[in-house]
PDB file of C-alpha atoms and ligand atoms in Angstrom:
ATOM      1  CA  MET A   1     108.372 135.479   6.430  1.00 96.00           C
ATOM      2  CA  LYS A   2     108.036 132.167   8.306  1.00 98.00           C
ATOM      3  CA  ARG A   3     107.298 132.305  12.017  1.00 98.00           C
ATOM      4  CA  ILE A   4     108.822 130.056  14.656  1.00 99.00           C
ATOM      5  CA  ALA A   5     107.910 129.578  18.312  1.00 99.00           C
ATOM      6  CA  VAL A   6     110.753 128.551  20.611  1.00 99.00           C
ATOM      7  CA  PHE A   7     110.021 126.452  23.727  1.00 99.00           C
ATOM      8  CA  ALA A   8     112.571 126.557  26.558  1.00 98.00           C
ATOM      9  CA  SER A   9     112.703 125.897  30.303  1.00 98.00           C
ATOM     10  CA  GLY A  10     116.193 126.977  31.288  1.00 98.00           C
ATOM     11  CA  ASN A  11     119.134 129.180  30.518  1.00 98.00           C
ATOM     12  CA  GLY A  12     118.265 129.665  26.866  1.00 98.00           C
ATOM     13  CA  SER A  13     121.682 129.735  25.209  1.00 98.00           C
ATOM     14  CA  ASN A  14     120.103 128.036  22.189  1.00 98.00           C
ATOM     15  CA  PHE A  15     117.321 130.606  22.157  1.00 98.00           C
ATOM     16  CA  ALA A  16     119.976 133.348  22.172  1.00 98.00           C
ATOM     17  CA  ALA A  17     121.873 131.660  19.327  1.00 98.00           C
ATOM     18  CA  LEU A  18     118.685 131.441  17.255  1.00 98.00           C
ATOM     19  CA  ALA A  19     117.841 135.073  17.949  1.00 98.00           C
ATOM     20  CA  ALA A  20     121.381 136.066  16.908  1.00 98.00           C
ATOM     21  CA  ALA A  21     121.094 134.035  13.680  1.00 98.00           C
ATOM     22  CA  VAL A  22     117.805 135.793  12.903  1.00 98.00           C
ATOM     23  CA  ARG A  23     119.408 139.184  13.567  1.00 98.00           C
ATOM     24  CA  ARG A  24     122.395 138.356  11.349  1.00 97.00           C
ATOM     25  CA  GLY A  25     120.081 137.223   8.577  1.00 97.00           C
ATOM     26  CA  SER A  26     121.436 133.665   8.460  1.00 97.00           C
ATOM     27  CA  LEU A  27     118.076 132.325   9.675  1.00 98.00           C
ATOM     28  CA  ALA A  28     115.297 133.926   7.660  1.00 98.00           C
ATOM     29  CA  CYS A  29     112.292 133.899   9.988  1.00 98.00           C
ATOM     30  CA  ARG A  30     110.687 135.730  12.860  1.00 98.00           C
ATOM     31  CA  ILE A  31     110.703 134.309  16.394  1.00 98.00           C
ATOM     32  CA  CYS A  32     107.046 135.039  17.066  1.00 98.00           C
ATOM     33  CA  LEU A  33     106.900 133.595  20.590  1.00 98.00           C
ATOM     34  CA  LEU A  34     108.899 132.115  23.437  1.00 98.00           C
ATOM     35  CA  VAL A  35     106.967 129.507  25.408  1.00 98.00           C
ATOM     36  CA  CYS A  36     108.470 128.896  28.841  1.00 98.00           C
ATOM     37  CA  ASP A  37     107.168 126.729  31.691  1.00 98.00           C
ATOM     38  CA  ASN A  38     109.568 127.983  34.355  1.00 98.00           C
ATOM     39  CA  PRO A  39     109.184 131.436  35.910  1.00 98.00           C
ATOM     40  CA  ARG A  40     112.845 131.418  37.069  1.00 98.00           C
ATOM     41  CA  ALA A  41     114.341 130.521  33.676  1.00 98.00           C
ATOM     42  CA  GLY A  42     117.161 132.692  32.341  1.00 98.00           C
ATOM     43  CA  VAL A  43     115.641 132.492  28.882  1.00 98.00           C
ATOM     44  CA  LEU A  44     112.837 134.859  29.945  1.00 98.00           C
ATOM     45  CA  THR A  45     115.219 137.797  30.305  1.00 98.00           C
ATOM     46  CA  LYS A  46     116.900 136.932  27.019  1.00 98.00           C
ATOM     47  CA  ALA A  47     113.559 136.924  25.178  1.00 98.00           C
ATOM     48  CA  ARG A  48     112.436 140.200  26.711  1.00 98.00           C
ATOM     49  CA  ARG A  49     115.762 141.796  25.819  1.00 97.00           C
ATOM     50  CA  CYS A  50     115.310 140.924  22.165  1.00 95.00           C
ATOM     51  CA  GLY A  51     111.667 141.912  22.136  1.00 97.00           C
ATOM     52  CA  VAL A  52     110.274 138.414  21.611  1.00 98.00           C
ATOM     53  CA  PRO A  53     106.774 137.976  23.091  1.00 98.00           C
ATOM     54  CA  VAL A  54     106.711 135.510  25.992  1.00 98.00           C
ATOM     55  CA  LEU A  55     104.064 133.009  27.008  1.00 98.00           C
ATOM     56  CA  LEU A  56     104.847 131.848  30.532  1.00 98.00           C
ATOM     57  CA  ALA A  57     102.812 128.675  30.949  1.00 98.00           C
ATOM     58  CA  GLU A  58     103.256 127.005  34.316  1.00 98.00           C
ATOM     59  CA  ARG A  59     101.891 123.465  34.310  1.00 97.00           C
ATOM     60  CA  GLU A  60     100.898 123.676  38.009  1.00 97.00           C
ATOM     61  CA  ARG A  61      98.483 126.481  37.236  1.00 97.00           C
ATOM     62  CA  PHE A  62      96.384 124.192  35.034  1.00 97.00           C
ATOM     63  CA  ALA A  63      94.097 121.376  36.143  1.00 97.00           C
ATOM     64  CA  ASP A  64      95.668 118.889  33.750  1.00 97.00           C
ATOM     65  CA  ARG A  65      98.131 118.531  30.894  1.00 97.00           C
ATOM     66  CA  GLU A  66      95.373 118.842  28.321  1.00 97.00           C
ATOM     67  CA  SER A  67      94.245 122.298  29.400  1.00 97.00           C
ATOM     68  CA  PHE A  68      97.892 123.391  29.808  1.00 98.00           C
ATOM     69  CA  GLU A  69      98.664 122.352  26.239  1.00 98.00           C
ATOM     70  CA  GLN A  70      95.402 123.604  24.760  1.00 98.00           C
ATOM     71  CA  GLY A  71      96.243 127.103  25.985  1.00 97.00           C
ATOM     72  CA  ILE A  72      99.634 126.895  24.303  1.00 98.00           C
ATOM     73  CA  ILE A  73      98.168 125.528  21.057  1.00 98.00           C
ATOM     74  CA  ALA A  74      95.588 128.336  20.937  1.00 98.00           C
ATOM     75  CA  ARG A  75      98.361 130.916  21.324  1.00 98.00           C
ATOM     76  CA  LEU A  76     100.511 129.248  18.660  1.00 98.00           C
ATOM     77  CA  ARG A  77      97.579 129.362  16.263  1.00 98.00           C
ATOM     78  CA  GLY A  78      96.965 133.003  17.182  1.00 98.00           C
ATOM     79  CA  GLU A  79     100.597 133.782  16.407  1.00 98.00           C
ATOM     80  CA  LYS A  80     100.377 131.773  13.151  1.00 98.00           C
ATOM     81  CA  ALA A  81     103.488 129.819  14.104  1.00 98.00           C
ATOM     82  CA  ASP A  82     104.788 127.655  11.246  1.00 98.00           C
ATOM     83  CA  LEU A  83     107.251 125.703  13.349  1.00 98.00           C
ATOM     84  CA  VAL A  84     107.728 124.791  17.012  1.00 99.00           C
ATOM     85  CA  VAL A  85     111.383 124.682  18.033  1.00 99.00           C
ATOM     86  CA  LEU A  86     112.190 122.923  21.309  1.00 98.00           C
ATOM     87  CA  ALA A  87     115.370 124.293  22.842  1.00 98.00           C
ATOM     88  CA  GLY A  88     115.787 122.777  26.286  1.00 98.00           C
ATOM     89  CA  PHE A  89     112.065 122.433  27.003  1.00 98.00           C
ATOM     90  CA  MET A  90     112.044 119.961  29.878  1.00 97.00           C
ATOM     91  CA  ARG A  91     108.576 118.587  29.346  1.00 97.00           C
ATOM     92  CA  MET A  92     107.200 115.868  27.070  1.00 97.00           C
ATOM     93  CA  LEU A  93     104.513 117.033  24.664  1.00 98.00           C
ATOM     94  CA  SER A  94     101.407 114.846  24.526  1.00 98.00           C
ATOM     95  CA  PRO A  95     100.451 112.825  21.430  1.00 98.00           C
ATOM     96  CA  ALA A  96      97.582 115.306  20.894  1.00 98.00           C
ATOM     97  CA  PHE A  97     100.047 118.207  20.772  1.00 98.00           C
ATOM     98  CA  VAL A  98     102.325 116.309  18.384  1.00 98.00           C
ATOM     99  CA  ARG A  99      99.322 115.580  16.131  1.00 97.00           C
ATOM    100  CA  ALA A 100      98.340 119.260  16.132  1.00 97.00           C
ATOM    101  CA  PHE A 101     101.811 120.166  14.767  1.00 98.00           C
ATOM    102  CA  ARG A 102     102.739 116.926  13.009  1.00 97.00           C
ATOM    103  CA  ASN A 103     106.227 117.218  11.433  1.00 97.00           C
ATOM    104  CA  ARG A 104     106.345 120.835  12.491  1.00 98.00           C
ATOM    105  CA  ILE A 105     108.102 120.346  15.849  1.00 98.00           C
ATOM    106  CA  LEU A 106     111.904 120.171  16.081  1.00 98.00           C
ATOM    107  CA  ASN A 107     114.115 119.216  18.994  1.00 98.00           C
ATOM    108  CA  ILE A 108     117.831 119.383  19.673  1.00 98.00           C
ATOM    109  CA  HIS A 109     119.448 116.690  21.774  1.00 98.00           C
ATOM    110  CA  PRO A 110     123.019 116.673  23.135  1.00 98.00           C
ATOM    111  CA  ALA A 111     123.929 113.132  22.027  1.00 98.00           C
ATOM    112  CA  LEU A 112     123.994 111.043  18.866  1.00 99.00           C
ATOM    113  CA  LEU A 113     120.516 109.506  18.976  1.00 98.00           C
ATOM    114  CA  PRO A 114     119.428 106.788  19.439  1.00 98.00           C
ATOM    115  CA  SER A 115     122.180 106.677  22.068  1.00 98.00           C
ATOM    116  CA  PHE A 116     121.725 108.477  25.378  1.00 98.00           C
ATOM    117  CA  LYS A 117     118.128 109.623  25.287  1.00 98.00           C
ATOM    118  CA  GLY A 118     116.774 111.613  28.203  1.00 98.00           C
ATOM    119  CA  SER A 119     117.713 114.673  30.169  1.00 97.00           C
ATOM    120  CA  HIS A 120     121.241 113.604  31.288  1.00 98.00           C
ATOM    121  CA  ALA A 121     122.657 112.744  27.888  1.00 98.00           C
ATOM    122  CA  ILE A 122     125.995 114.537  28.310  1.00 98.00           C
ATOM    123  CA  ARG A 123     126.750 112.988  31.699  1.00 98.00           C
ATOM    124  CA  ASP A 124     125.490 109.573  30.599  1.00 98.00           C
ATOM    125  CA  ALA A 125     127.732 109.517  27.511  1.00 98.00           C
ATOM    126  CA  LEU A 126     130.758 110.565  29.559  1.00 98.00           C
ATOM    127  CA  GLU A 127     130.101 107.961  32.261  1.00 98.00           C
ATOM    128  CA  TYR A 128     129.573 105.274  29.638  1.00 98.00           C
ATOM    129  CA  GLY A 129     133.041 106.002  28.323  1.00 98.00           C
ATOM    130  CA  VAL A 130     132.228 106.736  24.688  1.00 98.00           C
ATOM    131  CA  LYS A 131     134.980 108.288  22.589  1.00 98.00           C
ATOM    132  CA  VAL A 132     132.580 110.181  20.329  1.00 98.00           C
ATOM    133  CA  THR A 133     129.293 111.848  21.130  1.00 98.00           C
ATOM    134  CA  GLY A 134     127.532 114.716  19.382  1.00 98.00           C
ATOM    135  CA  VAL A 135     124.374 116.646  18.665  1.00 98.00           C
ATOM    136  CA  THR A 136     121.133 115.550  16.988  1.00 99.00           C
ATOM    137  CA  VAL A 137     118.372 117.713  15.541  1.00 99.00           C
ATOM    138  CA  HIS A 138     115.203 115.727  14.866  1.00 98.00           C
ATOM    139  CA  PHE A 139     111.502 115.985  14.230  1.00 98.00           C
ATOM    140  CA  VAL A 140     109.439 115.302  17.337  1.00 98.00           C
ATOM    141  CA  ASP A 141     107.076 112.351  17.400  1.00 98.00           C
ATOM    142  CA  GLU A 142     105.114 110.750  20.236  1.00 97.00           C
ATOM    143  CA  GLU A 143     108.169 109.091  21.800  1.00 98.00           C
ATOM    144  CA  MET A 144     110.930 110.859  23.693  1.00 97.00           C
ATOM    145  CA  ASP A 145     114.056 111.756  21.642  1.00 98.00           C
ATOM    146  CA  HIS A 146     112.863 109.485  18.868  1.00 98.00           C
ATOM    147  CA  GLY A 147     111.548 111.210  15.705  1.00 98.00           C
ATOM    148  CA  PRO A 148     113.232 111.321  12.266  1.00 98.00           C
ATOM    149  CA  ILE A 149     116.757 112.738  12.326  1.00 98.00           C
ATOM    150  CA  ILE A 150     117.389 115.932  10.368  1.00 98.00           C
ATOM    151  CA  MET A 151     121.022 116.601  11.237  1.00 98.00           C
ATOM    152  CA  GLN A 152     123.758 115.118  13.404  1.00 98.00           C
ATOM    153  CA  GLU A 153     127.257 116.222  14.103  1.00 98.00           C
ATOM    154  CA  ALA A 154     129.875 114.263  15.990  1.00 98.00           C
ATOM    155  CA  LEU A 155     132.043 115.557  18.820  1.00 98.00           C
ATOM    156  CA  PRO A 156     135.103 113.482  19.747  1.00 98.00           C
ATOM    157  CA  LEU A 157     135.841 113.509  23.461  1.00 98.00           C
ATOM    158  CA  ARG A 158     139.131 114.948  24.650  1.00 98.00           C
ATOM    159  CA  PRO A 159     141.336 113.463  27.352  1.00 94.00           C
ATOM    160  CA  GLN A 160     140.411 114.890  30.776  1.00 96.00           C
ATOM    161  CA  GLU A 161     136.931 115.787  29.522  1.00 98.00           C
ATOM    162  CA  THR A 162     134.474 116.679  32.306  1.00 98.00           C
ATOM    163  CA  VAL A 163     130.728 117.235  32.205  1.00 98.00           C
ATOM    164  CA  ALA A 164     131.405 120.984  32.295  1.00 98.00           C
ATOM    165  CA  THR A 165     133.928 121.039  29.437  1.00 98.00           C
ATOM    166  CA  LEU A 166     131.822 118.694  27.320  1.00 98.00           C
ATOM    167  CA  GLU A 167     128.695 120.735  27.980  1.00 98.00           C
ATOM    168  CA  ALA A 168     130.446 123.920  26.851  1.00 98.00           C
ATOM    169  CA  ARG A 169     131.716 122.281  23.645  1.00 98.00           C
ATOM    170  CA  MET A 170     128.304 120.724  23.034  1.00 98.00           C
ATOM    171  CA  HIS A 171     126.606 124.099  23.352  1.00 98.00           C
ATOM    172  CA  ARG A 172     128.940 125.701  20.815  1.00 98.00           C
ATOM    173  CA  LEU A 173     128.098 122.919  18.380  1.00 98.00           C
ATOM    174  CA  GLU A 174     124.355 123.202  19.075  1.00 98.00           C
ATOM    175  CA  HIS A 175     124.421 126.945  18.479  1.00 98.00           C
ATOM    176  CA  ARG A 176     126.024 126.352  15.103  1.00 98.00           C
ATOM    177  CA  ILE A 177     123.825 123.542  13.803  1.00 98.00           C
ATOM    178  CA  TYR A 178     120.348 124.352  15.150  1.00 98.00           C
ATOM    179  CA  PRO A 179     119.909 127.517  13.031  1.00 98.00           C
ATOM    180  CA  ARG A 180     121.106 125.574   9.959  1.00 98.00           C
ATOM    181  CA  ALA A 181     118.679 122.704  10.529  1.00 98.00           C
ATOM    182  CA  ILE A 182     115.761 125.081  11.143  1.00 98.00           C
ATOM    183  CA  ALA A 183     116.600 127.035   7.982  1.00 98.00           C
ATOM    184  CA  LEU A 184     116.509 123.797   5.927  1.00 98.00           C
ATOM    185  CA  VAL A 185     113.086 122.850   7.287  1.00 98.00           C
ATOM    186  CA  LEU A 186     111.670 126.358   6.801  1.00 98.00           C
ATOM    187  CA  ALA A 187     112.949 126.433   3.229  1.00 98.00           C
ATOM    188  CA  GLY A 188     111.081 123.175   2.508  1.00 98.00           C
ATOM    189  CA  LYS A 189     114.341 121.378   1.840  1.00 98.00           C
ATOM    190  CA  THR A 190     113.515 118.336   3.973  1.00 98.00           C
ATOM    191  CA  ARG A 191     111.413 115.410   2.712  1.00 98.00           C
ATOM    192  CA  LEU A 192     110.244 112.632   4.991  1.00 97.00           C
ATOM    193  CA  ALA A 193     110.393 109.051   3.798  1.00 97.00           C
ATOM    194  CA  GLY A 194     109.431 106.948   6.790  1.00 95.00           C
ATOM    195  CA  ARG A 195     112.113 107.609   9.386  1.00 97.00           C
ATOM    196  CA  ASN A 196     114.454 109.048   6.787  1.00 98.00           C
ATOM    197  CA  VAL A 197     114.785 112.754   6.244  1.00 98.00           C
ATOM    198  CA  ARG A 198     116.004 113.470   2.736  1.00 98.00           C
ATOM    199  CA  LEU A 199     117.628 116.818   2.144  1.00 95.00           C
ATOM    200  CA  THR A 200     116.574 118.180  -1.247  1.00 92.00           C
TER     201      THR A 200
HETATM  202  C1  GRF B 301     120.724 121.886  25.300  1.00 54.80           C
HETATM  203  O1  GRF B 301     121.863 121.144  25.603  1.00 54.80           O
HETATM  204  C2  GRF B 301     119.796 121.078  24.438  1.00 54.80           C
HETATM  205  O2  GRF B 301     120.445 120.164  23.622  1.00 54.80           O
HETATM  206  C3  GRF B 301     118.962 120.345  25.452  1.00 54.80           C
HETATM  207  O3  GRF B 301     118.775 121.260  26.490  1.00 54.80           O
HETATM  208  C4  GRF B 301     119.882 122.146  26.541  1.00 54.80           C
HETATM  209  C5  GRF B 301     119.356 123.553  26.589  1.00 54.80           C
HETATM  210  O4  GRF B 301     120.367 124.502  26.836  1.00 54.80           O
HETATM  211  N1  GRF B 301     117.738 119.855  24.844  1.00 54.80           N
HETATM  212  P1  GRF B 301     120.066 126.064  26.736  1.00 54.80           P
HETATM  213  O5  GRF B 301     118.930 126.371  27.717  1.00 54.80           O
HETATM  214  O6  GRF B 301     119.658 126.352  25.330  1.00 54.80           O
HETATM  215  O7  GRF B 301     121.333 126.729  27.121  1.00 54.80           O
END
């Protein structure tokens, strides 16, 4: 059974969706660890409720980013994690971290990359006036919201859309596609050819 570690900083609705997919059997893996950098995050309660071990790693408690990340990497190795799944982790991973798990880190972003990178993607797309936005699941490389794209799904905006309504619709879409994308990667059904991810 493959083992995934989920990284989250906030509410954790994606974490909950992944845990539910594992429970249902539609995502064949074990969530071996939740890594969280925020002691007030809602995701902590969700992880404890489903019995997922938690590593609370607060950046401020470490002298520098390197020692913060080295602690996390050591724990991931201890847990024999096959894949790192970022689900609202509000912190950039260093190039050294990315190298340690090259092509084994996934992220989900609430926009159709390469449009609207960054942490305000939903608001930015709405303010820009796009008619279609969506969700992207991609491999993580050294640049923010940049690595090879595994899966995208479009979401047409509705009249009278607000940040709140769009966020809710975006989350429903994320919860549906993230487990599917992770399952493909875990099953070895993705092949990298430069920036292109071929599904086999
Ligand atoms: C999601 O919108 C995800 O795309 C982004 O951060 C948000 C996390 O939401 N990277 P939640 O904590 O999973 O509810």
